[in-house]
């Protein structure tokens, strides 16, 4: 409740809010949403479908949190209120509750996501995907079409990185564990391989625990707090023997750094203190990098810049690559519309934000776009492709690994 009362209605957050910029509606702004959440918390209004709709449209990007001079913890308030709506069974009619249930039942479970993607890999390789797209067969099914359009080319064998890799070089920095991530391990397995390679080159002994599960981020953002807590409790023991837990997916890292808030006990606090984004860990390393003559721009994943306040590190690392020219992306901090599974649930708003992001990327003239989150990579790639923009969309780790000189 204190967090809700902290809002002084100044409106400084409004221009930073993607949904307010698109819709221009007070109730689709941070100030309006805080007003609704506070009114419900004080029993001045009930938990209604209208309120649920305004909260469904929120991306949870937390740009408002960065902008807010009063320190309103918007992300935590949003997740807690979504949890209340969930417990009371309040669902806006526009929300596809079955799709949400399906996504939450599949995505955080590698044992389910893997076989499903195997079928989709056949769909891509057989030429069926090209035919479906040419004939526009999914046009009447807007959410299915949104899902299909997002699919990046699926790698042949999404093999896991080795379970243990020893540090290279004379200087040993410690022992780190790498989170595989549910989306990362299947859609961008090369990012996990490159993460391990870079960490070993930076002087870390690396372990990739095989018994790790999902961090629970999707459930947290959907307000499924009990399931999120259960997933967090299952994940933490897998990393008990490492100095740091390294994450290369911004959404996962942000949720894991908040374990102490949602699981108020000593084990969660000690775990959360050890969680780092890969860019934070590599900052004090001296990686041997050869020149890459590329023009690159950088998109700020919301859960990195706003959720974790990691802003300078990815850019600084890219600037260390000799020959690489880093150009500023206008509105780099504005959400691309991915927001976990938001782009599957709210394809219209996500599509508008994706189009705006691709237009800004075009203005930079860069040949490569980087972002440290698999959801952003998929969303940006899809919208650049749809606008006929020929850019490579990769994780910053991919470029660093490309430049890494093996010694
Ligand atoms: S989290 Fe993002 S979309 Fe939601 S109110 Fe804040 S700025 Fe707007
Ligand atoms: S910036 Fe903070 S205090 Fe001002 S309206 Fe937005 S949430 Fe409220």
Short mmCIF file of C-alpha atoms and ligand atoms in Angstrom, two decimals:
data_model
loop_
_atom_site.label_atom_id
_atom_site.label_comp_id
_atom_site.label_asym_id
_atom_site.label_seq_id
_atom_site.Cartn_x
_atom_site.Cartn_y
_atom_site.Cartn_z
CA UNK A 1 0.00 0.00 0.00
CA UNK A 2 2.88 2.40 0.76
CA UNK A 3 4.06 2.00 -2.82
CA UNK A 4 0.63 3.00 -4.13
CA UNK A 5 0.49 6.02 -1.81
CA UNK A 6 3.91 7.18 -3.03
CA UNK A 7 2.38 8.39 -6.30
CA UNK A 8 1.95 12.17 -6.24
CA UNK A 9 0.18 12.25 -9.64
CA UNK A 10 2.89 14.44 -11.18
CA UNK A 11 2.62 12.77 -14.59
CA UNK A 12 6.38 12.70 -15.25
CA UNK A 13 6.06 9.02 -16.16
CA UNK A 14 3.42 9.56 -18.85
CA UNK A 15 5.67 10.37 -21.83
CA UNK A 16 7.80 7.31 -21.04
CA UNK A 17 4.85 4.90 -21.10
CA UNK A 18 4.52 3.05 -24.43
CA UNK A 19 0.80 2.34 -24.05
CA UNK A 20 0.03 5.95 -23.13
CA UNK A 21 2.03 7.13 -26.13
CA UNK A 22 -0.01 4.88 -28.43
CA UNK A 23 -3.48 5.23 -26.86
CA UNK A 24 -3.33 8.63 -25.13
CA UNK A 25 -5.69 7.35 -22.40
CA UNK A 26 -5.09 8.27 -18.76
CA UNK A 27 -6.16 4.81 -17.58
CA UNK A 28 -3.55 3.28 -19.91
CA UNK A 29 -0.82 5.39 -18.33
CA UNK A 30 1.20 4.54 -15.19
CA UNK A 31 -0.58 7.28 -13.21
CA UNK A 32 -3.98 5.97 -14.24
CA UNK A 33 -3.04 2.38 -13.45
CA UNK A 34 -1.66 3.35 -10.03
CA UNK A 35 -4.91 5.23 -9.40
CA UNK A 36 -6.92 2.10 -10.25
CA UNK A 37 -4.74 -0.19 -8.16
CA UNK A 38 -4.93 2.16 -5.16
CA UNK A 39 -8.70 2.57 -5.46
CA UNK A 40 -9.08 -1.22 -5.49
CA UNK A 41 -6.68 -1.64 -2.55
CA UNK A 42 -8.74 0.89 -0.54
CA UNK A 43 -12.02 -0.83 -1.52
CA UNK A 44 -13.26 2.28 -3.31
CA UNK A 45 -13.75 0.20 -6.47
CA UNK A 46 -14.06 -3.51 -6.99
CA UNK A 47 -11.76 -5.74 -9.02
CA UNK A 48 -13.52 -5.29 -12.34
CA UNK A 49 -13.01 -6.53 -15.88
CA UNK A 50 -12.39 -2.93 -16.96
CA UNK A 51 -9.57 -2.62 -14.48
CA UNK A 52 -8.19 -6.00 -15.59
CA UNK A 53 -8.17 -4.74 -19.19
CA UNK A 54 -6.13 -1.64 -18.35
CA UNK A 55 -3.64 -3.83 -16.48
CA UNK A 56 -3.58 -6.43 -19.28
CA UNK A 57 -2.55 -3.74 -21.73
CA UNK A 58 0.37 -2.73 -19.51
CA UNK A 59 3.61 -4.23 -20.85
CA UNK A 60 5.19 -4.40 -17.42
CA UNK A 61 8.14 -2.64 -19.04
CA UNK A 62 8.76 -0.52 -15.93
CA UNK A 63 9.83 2.56 -17.90
CA UNK A 64 7.56 4.43 -15.48
CA UNK A 65 9.64 3.20 -12.56
CA UNK A 66 12.82 4.66 -14.02
CA UNK A 67 11.06 7.97 -14.70
CA UNK A 68 9.25 8.27 -11.36
CA UNK A 69 10.80 10.76 -8.90
CA UNK A 70 8.72 9.35 -6.02
CA UNK A 71 10.05 5.81 -6.29
CA UNK A 72 6.71 4.11 -7.02
CA UNK A 73 7.63 0.38 -7.37
CA UNK A 74 5.29 -0.07 -10.31
CA UNK A 75 6.44 -3.54 -11.37
CA UNK A 76 5.85 -5.12 -7.97
CA UNK A 77 2.51 -3.33 -7.57
CA UNK A 78 1.39 -4.53 -10.99
CA UNK A 79 2.38 -8.12 -10.31
CA UNK A 80 0.69 -8.11 -6.90
CA UNK A 81 -2.54 -6.65 -8.34
CA UNK A 82 -2.50 -9.12 -11.22
CA UNK A 83 -2.18 -11.80 -8.56
CA UNK A 84 -5.33 -10.50 -6.85
CA UNK A 85 -7.25 -10.43 -10.13
CA UNK A 86 -6.07 -13.97 -10.81
CA UNK A 87 -7.15 -15.22 -7.36
CA UNK A 88 -10.59 -13.61 -7.75
CA UNK A 89 -10.99 -15.00 -11.26
CA UNK A 90 -11.46 -11.54 -12.84
CA UNK A 91 -10.63 -11.79 -16.55
CA UNK A 92 -11.21 -9.08 -19.15
CA UNK A 93 -13.32 -10.35 -22.06
CA UNK A 94 -10.58 -9.30 -24.52
CA UNK A 95 -8.06 -11.61 -22.84
CA UNK A 96 -7.60 -15.05 -24.40
CA UNK A 97 -7.41 -16.95 -21.11
CA UNK A 98 -6.96 -20.32 -22.86
CA UNK A 99 -3.96 -19.04 -24.81
CA UNK A 100 -2.42 -17.63 -21.62
CA UNK A 101 -2.95 -20.99 -19.87
CA UNK A 102 -1.40 -22.81 -22.83
CA UNK A 103 1.65 -20.53 -22.99
CA UNK A 104 2.27 -20.79 -19.26
CA UNK A 105 1.86 -24.57 -19.43
CA UNK A 106 4.40 -24.96 -22.25
CA UNK A 107 7.02 -22.20 -22.28
CA UNK A 108 8.51 -22.66 -18.80
CA UNK A 109 8.83 -26.44 -19.29
CA UNK A 110 11.70 -27.51 -21.55
CA UNK A 111 10.31 -31.06 -21.62
CA UNK A 112 7.15 -29.72 -23.30
CA UNK A 113 8.56 -26.82 -25.31
CA UNK A 114 11.25 -28.98 -26.92
CA UNK A 115 8.89 -31.51 -28.59
CA UNK A 116 6.55 -28.71 -29.69
CA UNK A 117 9.41 -26.88 -31.36
CA UNK A 118 10.51 -30.10 -33.03
CA UNK A 119 7.19 -30.09 -34.88
CA UNK A 120 7.65 -26.42 -35.77
CA UNK A 121 11.16 -27.14 -37.05
CA UNK A 122 9.66 -29.67 -39.48
CA UNK A 123 7.09 -27.03 -40.47
CA UNK A 124 9.91 -24.61 -41.32
CA UNK A 125 12.17 -27.11 -43.08
CA UNK A 126 9.47 -28.80 -45.16
CA UNK A 127 8.61 -25.55 -46.98
CA UNK A 128 5.16 -25.50 -45.41
CA UNK A 129 5.97 -22.26 -43.60
CA UNK A 130 6.76 -20.48 -46.89
CA UNK A 131 3.52 -21.75 -48.42
CA UNK A 132 1.40 -20.72 -45.42
CA UNK A 133 2.92 -17.24 -45.49
CA UNK A 134 2.60 -16.80 -49.27
CA UNK A 135 -1.05 -17.81 -49.25
CA UNK A 136 -1.83 -15.85 -46.06
CA UNK A 137 -3.54 -18.92 -44.59
CA UNK A 138 -3.26 -17.62 -41.03
CA UNK A 139 -4.72 -14.19 -41.82
CA UNK A 140 -8.08 -14.87 -40.10
CA UNK A 141 -6.37 -16.07 -36.89
CA UNK A 142 -4.69 -12.98 -35.46
CA UNK A 143 -3.01 -14.53 -32.42
CA UNK A 144 -1.87 -17.66 -34.27
CA UNK A 145 -0.55 -15.43 -37.04
CA UNK A 146 1.33 -13.34 -34.45
CA UNK A 147 2.90 -16.49 -32.99
CA UNK A 148 3.88 -17.88 -36.36
CA UNK A 149 5.40 -14.60 -37.51
CA UNK A 150 7.62 -14.43 -34.43
CA UNK A 151 9.29 -17.78 -34.97
CA UNK A 152 12.98 -17.33 -35.76
CA UNK A 153 14.64 -20.00 -37.93
CA UNK A 154 14.95 -22.85 -35.45
CA UNK A 155 18.45 -24.30 -35.10
CA UNK A 156 18.91 -27.95 -36.09
CA UNK A 157 20.22 -29.33 -32.84
CA UNK A 158 19.71 -27.08 -29.84
CA UNK A 159 22.50 -28.86 -27.92
CA UNK A 160 23.30 -27.59 -24.45
CA UNK A 161 26.72 -26.13 -23.66
CA UNK A 162 29.11 -28.46 -21.79
CA UNK A 163 28.21 -29.00 -18.15
CA UNK A 164 31.65 -27.84 -16.98
CA UNK A 165 34.24 -25.64 -18.65
CA UNK A 166 37.49 -24.62 -16.99
CA UNK A 167 38.74 -21.05 -16.90
CA UNK A 168 41.30 -20.14 -19.52
CA UNK A 169 44.37 -18.05 -18.87
CA UNK A 170 46.38 -17.50 -15.73
CA UNK A 171 43.97 -15.31 -13.77
CA UNK A 172 41.15 -17.25 -12.08
CA UNK A 173 38.19 -15.14 -11.07
CA UNK A 174 35.89 -17.69 -9.48
CA UNK A 175 33.17 -20.17 -10.33
CA UNK A 176 29.95 -19.16 -12.04
CA UNK A 177 26.76 -20.98 -13.02
CA UNK A 178 24.88 -20.17 -16.22
CA UNK A 179 21.11 -20.09 -16.50
CA UNK A 180 19.99 -21.74 -19.75
CA UNK A 181 16.62 -19.95 -19.95
CA UNK A 182 13.55 -21.63 -21.43
CA UNK A 183 13.37 -19.52 -24.61
CA UNK A 184 17.12 -18.98 -24.90
CA UNK A 185 18.02 -22.67 -24.85
CA UNK A 186 15.69 -23.47 -27.76
CA UNK A 187 15.50 -20.31 -29.87
CA UNK A 188 19.05 -19.00 -29.42
CA UNK A 189 21.19 -21.91 -28.11
CA UNK A 190 24.29 -20.30 -29.63
CA UNK A 191 23.92 -17.43 -27.11
CA UNK A 192 24.34 -19.91 -24.25
CA UNK A 193 27.38 -21.49 -25.93
CA UNK A 194 28.91 -18.04 -26.50
CA UNK A 195 28.16 -17.02 -22.90
CA UNK A 196 30.07 -20.02 -21.58
CA UNK A 197 32.97 -19.40 -23.97
CA UNK A 198 33.26 -15.74 -22.98
CA UNK A 199 33.08 -16.48 -19.26
CA UNK A 200 35.83 -19.11 -19.54
CA UNK A 201 37.96 -16.68 -21.58
CA UNK A 202 37.38 -14.07 -18.88
CA UNK A 203 38.84 -16.42 -16.25
CA UNK A 204 35.79 -18.12 -14.75
CA UNK A 205 35.23 -21.80 -14.16
CA UNK A 206 31.77 -22.33 -15.60
CA UNK A 207 29.10 -24.82 -14.67
CA UNK A 208 25.81 -25.27 -16.52
CA UNK A 209 23.67 -27.26 -14.08
CA UNK A 210 21.54 -29.85 -15.85
CA UNK A 211 18.95 -29.97 -13.07
CA UNK A 212 17.96 -26.30 -13.40
CA UNK A 213 14.34 -25.51 -14.19
CA UNK A 214 12.56 -22.29 -15.07
CA UNK A 215 13.11 -19.04 -13.14
CA UNK A 216 9.33 -18.39 -13.10
CA UNK A 217 9.47 -14.94 -14.74
CA UNK A 218 6.46 -15.52 -17.00
CA UNK A 219 4.35 -16.66 -14.08
CA UNK A 220 5.43 -13.69 -11.98
CA UNK A 221 4.49 -11.22 -14.71
CA UNK A 222 1.13 -12.94 -15.15
CA UNK A 223 0.40 -12.64 -11.41
CA UNK A 224 0.68 -16.41 -10.79
CA UNK A 225 2.69 -15.72 -7.67
CA UNK A 226 2.34 -19.12 -5.97
CA UNK A 227 3.54 -20.98 -9.06
CA UNK A 228 6.35 -18.45 -9.48
CA UNK A 229 7.47 -19.05 -5.89
CA UNK A 230 7.43 -22.82 -6.41
CA UNK A 231 9.58 -22.49 -9.56
CA UNK A 232 12.02 -20.16 -7.79
CA UNK A 233 12.37 -22.64 -4.92
CA UNK A 234 13.13 -25.44 -7.40
CA UNK A 235 15.70 -23.36 -9.32
CA UNK A 236 17.83 -22.04 -6.48
CA UNK A 237 19.42 -25.34 -5.28
CA UNK A 238 20.84 -25.99 -8.76
CA UNK A 239 23.20 -23.03 -8.25
CA UNK A 240 24.17 -23.64 -4.64
CA UNK A 241 27.89 -24.18 -5.38
CA UNK A 242 28.72 -21.12 -7.47
CA UNK A 243 29.92 -17.61 -6.67
CA UNK A 244 27.64 -15.95 -9.24
CA UNK A 245 24.57 -16.95 -11.24
CA UNK A 246 24.98 -15.54 -14.74
CA UNK A 247 21.92 -14.77 -16.87
CA UNK A 248 21.82 -13.72 -20.51
CA UNK A 249 18.05 -13.18 -20.77
CA UNK A 250 16.97 -9.84 -19.26
CA UNK A 251 13.49 -11.00 -18.26
CA UNK A 252 14.85 -13.99 -16.33
CA UNK A 253 17.59 -11.95 -14.63
CA UNK A 254 15.13 -9.30 -13.53
CA UNK A 255 12.79 -11.86 -11.93
CA UNK A 256 15.68 -13.70 -10.25
CA UNK A 257 17.06 -10.49 -8.75
CA UNK A 258 13.63 -9.99 -7.16
CA UNK A 259 13.44 -13.39 -5.46
CA UNK A 260 14.19 -11.73 -2.11
CA UNK A 261 11.07 -9.56 -2.44
CA UNK A 262 8.72 -12.42 -3.25
CA UNK A 263 10.30 -15.11 -1.08
CA UNK A 264 11.29 -13.25 2.05
CA UNK A 265 13.80 -15.67 3.52
CA UNK A 266 17.57 -15.85 3.86
CA UNK A 267 18.08 -18.41 1.07
CA UNK A 268 16.29 -16.23 -1.48
CA UNK A 269 18.18 -13.13 -0.37
CA UNK A 270 21.55 -14.85 -0.68
CA UNK A 271 20.60 -16.25 -4.07
CA UNK A 272 19.32 -12.92 -5.45
CA UNK A 273 22.52 -11.17 -4.38
CA UNK A 274 24.54 -13.53 -6.59
CA UNK A 275 22.50 -13.01 -9.78
CA UNK A 276 24.21 -10.98 -12.53
CA UNK A 277 23.52 -10.16 -16.11
CA UNK A 278 26.31 -11.43 -18.39
CA UNK A 279 27.23 -7.83 -19.28
CA UNK A 280 27.85 -7.00 -15.60
CA UNK A 281 30.16 -9.99 -15.19
CA UNK A 282 32.22 -9.31 -18.32
CA UNK A 283 32.76 -5.64 -17.47
CA UNK A 284 35.90 -6.18 -15.40
CA UNK A 285 37.36 -8.82 -17.71
CA UNK A 286 40.08 -8.23 -20.25
CA UNK A 287 38.86 -10.25 -23.20
CA UNK A 288 41.26 -10.49 -26.13
CA UNK A 289 39.14 -9.05 -28.95
CA UNK A 290 40.02 -8.79 -32.63
CA UNK A 291 38.52 -6.10 -34.89
CA UNK A 292 34.96 -6.34 -36.22
CA UNK A 293 34.25 -3.67 -38.83
CA UNK A 294 30.53 -3.31 -38.27
CA UNK A 295 28.02 -0.56 -37.58
CA UNK A 296 25.91 -1.64 -34.64
CA UNK A 297 23.02 -0.16 -32.68
CA UNK A 298 21.75 -1.24 -29.28
CA UNK A 299 18.16 -1.67 -28.09
CA UNK A 300 17.66 -1.55 -24.31
CA UNK A 301 15.61 -4.54 -23.10
CA UNK A 302 13.13 -3.20 -20.52
CA UNK A 303 13.98 -5.82 -17.94
CA UNK A 304 17.65 -4.93 -18.22
CA UNK A 305 17.49 -1.14 -18.24
CA UNK A 306 14.41 -0.61 -16.05
CA UNK A 307 14.15 -3.95 -14.22
CA UNK A 308 17.86 -4.32 -13.38
CA UNK A 309 19.15 -0.79 -14.01
CA UNK A 310 21.85 -2.24 -16.27
CA UNK A 311 22.36 0.48 -18.83
CA UNK A 312 26.01 1.30 -19.52
CA UNK A 313 27.56 -2.18 -19.42
CA UNK A 314 26.35 -3.69 -22.72
CA UNK A 315 27.28 -0.55 -24.64
CA UNK A 316 30.66 -0.32 -22.95
CA UNK A 317 31.45 -3.93 -23.84
CA UNK A 318 30.48 -3.38 -27.47
CA UNK A 319 32.68 -0.26 -27.60
CA UNK A 320 35.65 -2.39 -26.56
CA UNK A 321 35.48 -4.35 -29.83
CA UNK A 322 38.08 -2.71 -32.12
CA UNK A 323 36.63 -1.40 -35.37
CA UNK A 324 33.01 -1.64 -34.17
CA UNK A 325 31.00 1.58 -34.57
CA UNK A 326 28.16 1.89 -32.06
CA UNK A 327 25.43 4.28 -33.17
CA UNK A 328 22.68 5.55 -30.88
CA UNK A 329 19.19 4.18 -31.39
CA UNK A 330 16.50 6.88 -30.92
CA UNK A 331 14.05 5.81 -28.20
CA UNK A 332 16.36 2.89 -27.36
CA UNK A 333 14.62 2.56 -23.98
CA UNK A 334 11.12 2.33 -25.41
CA UNK A 335 9.68 -1.19 -25.24
CA UNK A 336 9.79 -3.10 -28.54
CA UNK A 337 6.45 -4.74 -27.70
CA UNK A 338 7.81 -8.17 -26.84
CA UNK A 339 7.40 -8.07 -23.03
CA UNK A 340 7.58 -11.82 -22.37
CA UNK A 341 4.47 -13.31 -23.95
CA UNK A 342 2.67 -9.94 -24.30
CA UNK A 343 3.17 -9.90 -28.08
CA UNK A 344 1.28 -13.19 -28.34
CA UNK A 345 -1.56 -12.02 -26.09
CA UNK A 346 -1.85 -8.42 -27.33
CA UNK A 347 -0.68 -8.53 -30.97
CA UNK A 348 -2.14 -5.13 -31.95
CA UNK A 349 -0.35 -3.03 -29.32
CA UNK A 350 2.79 -5.15 -29.65
CA UNK A 351 2.65 -4.79 -33.42
CA UNK A 352 2.46 -1.00 -33.22
CA UNK A 353 5.44 -0.86 -30.86
CA UNK A 354 7.37 -3.32 -33.04
CA UNK A 355 6.75 -1.16 -36.12
CA UNK A 356 7.92 1.96 -34.26
CA UNK A 357 11.07 0.17 -33.11
CA UNK A 358 11.91 -1.03 -36.63
CA UNK A 359 11.41 2.51 -37.97
CA UNK A 360 13.85 3.90 -35.39
CA UNK A 361 16.36 1.16 -36.27
CA UNK A 362 16.12 2.11 -39.95
CA UNK A 363 17.06 5.71 -39.04
CA UNK A 364 20.37 4.54 -37.53
CA UNK A 365 21.63 2.94 -40.76
CA UNK A 366 23.18 0.17 -38.64
CA UNK A 367 23.72 -3.28 -40.17
CA UNK A 368 23.42 -5.05 -36.83
CA UNK A 369 20.94 -4.55 -33.98
CA UNK A 370 21.76 -5.96 -30.55
CA UNK A 371 19.57 -6.66 -27.52
CA UNK A 372 20.25 -8.88 -24.51
CA UNK A 373 16.93 -10.68 -24.34
CA UNK A 374 15.54 -13.47 -26.56
CA UNK A 375 12.02 -12.01 -26.66
CA UNK A 376 13.33 -8.66 -27.95
CA UNK A 377 15.48 -10.45 -30.55
CA UNK A 378 12.45 -12.30 -31.95
CA UNK A 379 10.17 -9.26 -31.92
CA UNK A 380 12.71 -6.89 -33.49
CA UNK A 381 13.74 -9.43 -36.11
CA UNK A 382 10.12 -9.99 -37.11
CA UNK A 383 9.29 -6.30 -37.47
CA UNK A 384 12.51 -5.39 -39.28
CA UNK A 385 11.82 -8.22 -41.72
CA UNK A 386 8.21 -7.08 -42.17
CA UNK A 387 9.45 -3.58 -43.03
CA UNK A 388 11.97 -4.97 -45.54
CA UNK A 389 14.87 -3.85 -43.37
CA UNK A 390 17.91 -6.03 -43.90
CA UNK A 391 19.61 -6.09 -40.51
CA UNK A 392 21.13 -8.82 -38.40
CA UNK A 393 19.50 -8.99 -34.95
CA UNK A 394 21.74 -10.57 -32.32
CA UNK A 395 22.56 -10.70 -28.63
CA UNK A 396 25.60 -8.55 -27.62
CA UNK A 397 27.23 -11.79 -26.47
CA UNK A 398 27.15 -13.04 -30.08
CA UNK A 399 29.22 -10.08 -31.27
CA UNK A 400 31.68 -10.35 -28.40
CA UNK A 401 32.13 -14.06 -29.09
CA UNK A 402 32.60 -13.33 -32.79
CA UNK A 403 35.39 -10.92 -31.91
CA UNK A 404 36.98 -13.21 -29.31
CA UNK A 405 40.51 -14.27 -30.18
CA UNK A 406 41.18 -17.78 -28.98
CA UNK A 407 44.56 -18.02 -27.27
S1 LIG B 1 5.07 -0.72 -17.01
FE1 LIG B 1 5.38 0.22 -19.04
S2 LIG B 1 3.40 -0.01 -20.08
FE2 LIG B 1 3.02 -0.37 -17.89
S3 LIG B 1 2.43 1.63 -17.07
FE3 LIG B 1 4.67 1.47 -16.76
S4 LIG B 1 5.57 2.42 -18.59
FE4 LIG B 1 3.40 2.01 -19.05
S1 LIG B 2 6.00 9.73 -12.07
FE1 LIG B 2 5.57 8.50 -10.21
S2 LIG B 2 4.59 9.95 -8.81
FE2 LIG B 2 4.47 10.88 -10.86
S3 LIG B 2 2.47 10.18 -11.70
FE3 LIG B 2 4.00 8.72 -12.39
S4 LIG B 2 3.93 7.08 -10.83
FE4 LIG B 2 2.93 8.87 -9.91
#
